[in-house]
Amino acid sequence: DAKTTQPNSMESNEEEPVHLPCNHSTISGTDYIHWYRQLPSQGPEYVIHGLTSNVNNRMASLAIAEDRKSSTLILHRATLRDAAVYYCICSNSGYALNFGKGTSLLVTP
Amino acid sequence: GAGVSQSPRYKVTKRGQDVALRCDPISGHVSLYWYRQALGQGPEFLTYFNYEAQQDKSGLPNDRFSAERPEGSISTLTIQRTEQRDSAMYRCASSKRQGRNTEAFFGQGTRLTVV
């Protein structure tokens, strides 16, 4: 599975959009890009995943670069409840997810 | 149940004792995963089942760790002769189908402390 690089931390104001970047320059053609988040004292929570095309769901949007070497998770309107560690994972197997350290998102009122 | 259920939620054991951690996946979920998470770190893969078959156990740290899922539903992670370095949060996850194009649902975890 491809290694991912994410900023250690980011900060956002409440009710503003948040763009969380992820670099995965060694991604293979069959790797899916998964995003999970982990709220304090909780288990990881699935956010979104995609292969090549941009994806939208009720939680977020995933924008995937044309060369697939990077992606961005977009939270359209951050709330205090979105404060969490966000993990970007490239997975070929689908099960041995390599979570890494993720990005710690702070949302301020 | 509504989600992945793990028991016990907390376990304190003495060094050298065996422990068994239980995972009850979402009903009908084919795949089941075990992860371990140290404080301040992301989860680390341990092992994976499709139905009752253990497909990958490459993440198990050593032969003191074993897992089973005999009827393709509930799974047990067993740690024999526990050591202090085994202290961590153990997390179980399940997914509806196998493969890359799927999402995993995680339980609340079992916090294991070896004293």
XYZ file of C-alpha atoms in Angstrom:
224
model
C 0.000 0.000 0.000
C 1.187 3.509 -0.790
C 2.571 5.703 1.960
C 0.512 8.823 2.677
C 1.667 12.200 3.953
C -0.651 14.490 5.880
C -0.084 17.644 7.928
C 0.151 16.904 11.637
C -2.530 19.409 12.519
C -4.918 21.944 11.051
C -7.259 24.502 12.496
C -10.590 25.769 11.244
C -13.325 28.104 12.353
C -16.746 26.699 12.958
C -19.131 26.840 9.984
C -16.298 27.349 7.512
C -15.182 24.808 4.902
C -12.136 22.661 5.678
C -9.782 21.172 3.104
C -7.636 18.359 4.467
C -4.800 17.440 2.082
C -3.121 14.087 1.577
C -0.174 13.183 -0.621
C 0.250 9.650 -1.915
C 2.741 9.925 -4.739
C 3.472 6.169 -4.914
C -0.172 5.122 -5.204
C -0.800 2.160 -7.502
C -3.580 1.899 -10.025
C -5.637 -0.416 -7.850
C -5.271 1.402 -4.516
C -8.442 2.909 -3.170
C -8.164 6.128 -1.170
C -9.965 5.857 2.156
C -10.601 8.499 4.791
C -11.452 7.666 8.371
C -11.685 9.928 11.373
C -11.368 9.292 15.060
C -13.100 11.470 17.601
C -11.602 11.623 21.091
C -12.109 8.358 23.012
C -13.948 6.771 20.065
C -13.132 4.103 17.517
C -12.276 5.122 13.948
C -15.267 6.153 11.864
C -15.518 5.724 8.085
C -15.821 9.018 6.219
C -15.489 8.376 2.498
C -13.499 6.458 -0.107
C -12.837 6.587 -3.827
C -10.700 5.303 -6.672
C -10.447 7.896 -9.431
C -13.505 10.104 -9.534
C -14.491 12.678 -6.963
C -16.967 11.361 -4.416
C -19.628 13.010 -2.303
C -21.618 11.703 0.624
C -23.539 13.212 3.499
C -20.402 13.653 5.584
C -17.864 15.027 3.146
C -16.477 15.257 -0.373
C -13.339 13.617 -1.685
C -11.458 15.378 -4.447
C -8.877 13.178 -6.172
C -6.167 14.704 -8.347
C -6.129 13.617 -11.964
C -2.783 11.840 -11.523
C -4.100 10.361 -8.220
C -0.955 11.393 -6.385
C -2.892 13.536 -3.976
C -6.393 13.941 -2.632
C -8.337 16.369 -0.473
C -11.065 15.679 2.012
C -13.546 18.544 2.101
C -15.809 19.214 5.037
C -18.239 21.774 3.668
C -19.145 23.384 6.963
C -17.090 22.441 9.990
C -18.819 21.956 13.301
C -17.312 21.452 16.743
C -18.229 17.793 16.395
C -15.836 17.488 13.446
C -12.811 17.971 15.707
C -10.973 14.678 15.304
C -7.921 12.973 13.861
C -8.433 12.406 10.141
C -6.627 9.503 8.497
C -5.943 9.232 4.765
C -5.220 5.635 3.746
C -4.291 4.102 0.408
C -5.246 0.460 0.378
C -4.890 -2.292 -2.176
C -6.016 -5.044 0.145
C -8.970 -3.243 1.714
C -8.347 -4.776 5.098
C -4.819 -4.059 6.342
C -5.442 -0.327 6.560
C -2.284 1.615 7.391
C -3.613 4.480 9.490
C -0.396 6.407 10.095
C -0.560 9.467 12.349
C -3.281 11.429 10.553
C -4.173 15.117 10.790
C -5.519 16.449 14.047
C -8.270 18.945 13.192
C -9.114 21.640 15.693
C -12.389 23.510 15.190
C -12.805 26.761 17.030
C -16.127 28.526 17.668
C -26.813 -5.462 17.142
C -26.601 -1.970 15.807
C -22.829 -1.801 15.766
C -19.656 -3.760 16.429
C -19.623 -4.846 20.049
C -16.468 -5.610 21.980
C -16.096 -7.065 25.442
C -14.861 -6.450 27.962
C -14.473 -2.701 27.537
C -11.645 -2.681 30.069
C -9.390 -5.496 31.177
C -6.637 -5.354 33.779
C -4.529 -8.480 34.032
C -1.360 -9.551 35.705
C 1.733 -10.209 33.666
C 1.868 -13.852 32.601
C -1.889 -14.382 32.537
C -3.825 -15.235 29.380
C -6.597 -12.928 28.162
C -9.395 -13.385 25.638
C -10.964 -10.406 23.939
C -14.301 -10.804 22.223
C -15.715 -9.138 19.131
C -19.314 -9.371 17.951
C -19.487 -7.889 14.435
C -22.458 -6.303 12.746
C -24.899 -9.046 11.778
C -24.278 -10.341 8.281
C -20.858 -8.766 7.916
C -18.516 -11.070 6.076
C -15.168 -9.596 6.998
C -13.732 -9.011 10.440
C -10.516 -7.263 11.407
C -8.474 -6.837 14.562
C -6.324 -3.789 15.162
C -4.230 -2.564 18.081
C -3.835 1.099 18.977
C -1.222 2.593 21.241
C -1.869 5.942 22.891
C -1.406 8.812 20.440
C -0.960 6.505 17.451
C -3.217 5.289 14.690
C -4.568 1.720 14.736
C -2.173 -1.003 13.632
C -3.420 -4.045 11.703
C -3.244 -7.424 13.434
C -5.339 -9.971 11.538
C -8.288 -10.415 9.175
C -11.049 -12.962 8.579
C -13.418 -13.631 5.723
C -16.254 -15.669 7.163
C -14.467 -18.208 9.402
C -11.216 -18.251 7.422
C -8.266 -16.297 8.752
C -6.951 -14.713 5.559
C -4.057 -12.736 6.928
C -2.352 -12.851 10.311
C 0.811 -11.050 9.305
C 0.228 -8.253 11.814
C 0.176 -10.470 14.888
C 3.322 -9.450 16.825
C 4.395 -12.954 17.905
C 3.068 -16.437 18.579
C 1.528 -15.419 21.899
C -1.215 -13.766 19.880
C -3.908 -15.795 18.140
C -7.393 -15.213 16.829
C -10.320 -17.308 15.739
C -13.768 -16.898 14.241
C -15.057 -20.457 14.235
C -18.592 -19.877 12.952
C -17.931 -16.831 10.843
C -19.489 -14.436 13.306
C -18.051 -13.768 16.777
C -14.279 -13.592 16.991
C -11.883 -13.982 19.888
C -8.392 -12.524 20.104
C -6.307 -14.406 22.656
C -3.052 -13.217 24.152
C -1.110 -15.826 26.102
C 1.412 -15.060 28.849
C 0.689 -11.342 28.685
C 3.513 -8.830 28.972
C 3.404 -5.160 29.917
C 4.143 -4.168 26.304
C 0.828 -5.780 25.296
C -1.019 -2.943 27.060
C -3.017 -1.078 24.412
C -6.489 -0.514 22.990
C -7.576 -3.503 20.922
C -10.090 -2.647 18.235
C -12.284 -4.879 16.131
C -13.947 -3.862 12.879
C -16.258 -5.527 10.395
C -17.402 -4.885 6.849
C -20.305 -6.098 4.769
C -18.103 -7.514 2.047
C -14.477 -8.244 1.360
C -12.223 -6.248 -0.891
C -10.907 -2.736 -1.356
C -14.187 -1.060 -2.269
C -15.815 -1.252 1.127
C -16.047 0.526 4.452
C -15.147 -0.832 7.868
C -17.133 -0.232 11.031
C -15.143 -0.159 14.244
C -16.144 -1.088 17.758
C -15.401 0.930 20.890
C -12.429 -1.264 21.686
C -11.089 -3.144 24.687
C -8.537 -1.298 26.805
C -6.034 -3.885 28.014
C -3.697 -3.035 30.864
C -1.063 -5.548 31.919
C 0.356 -4.909 35.380
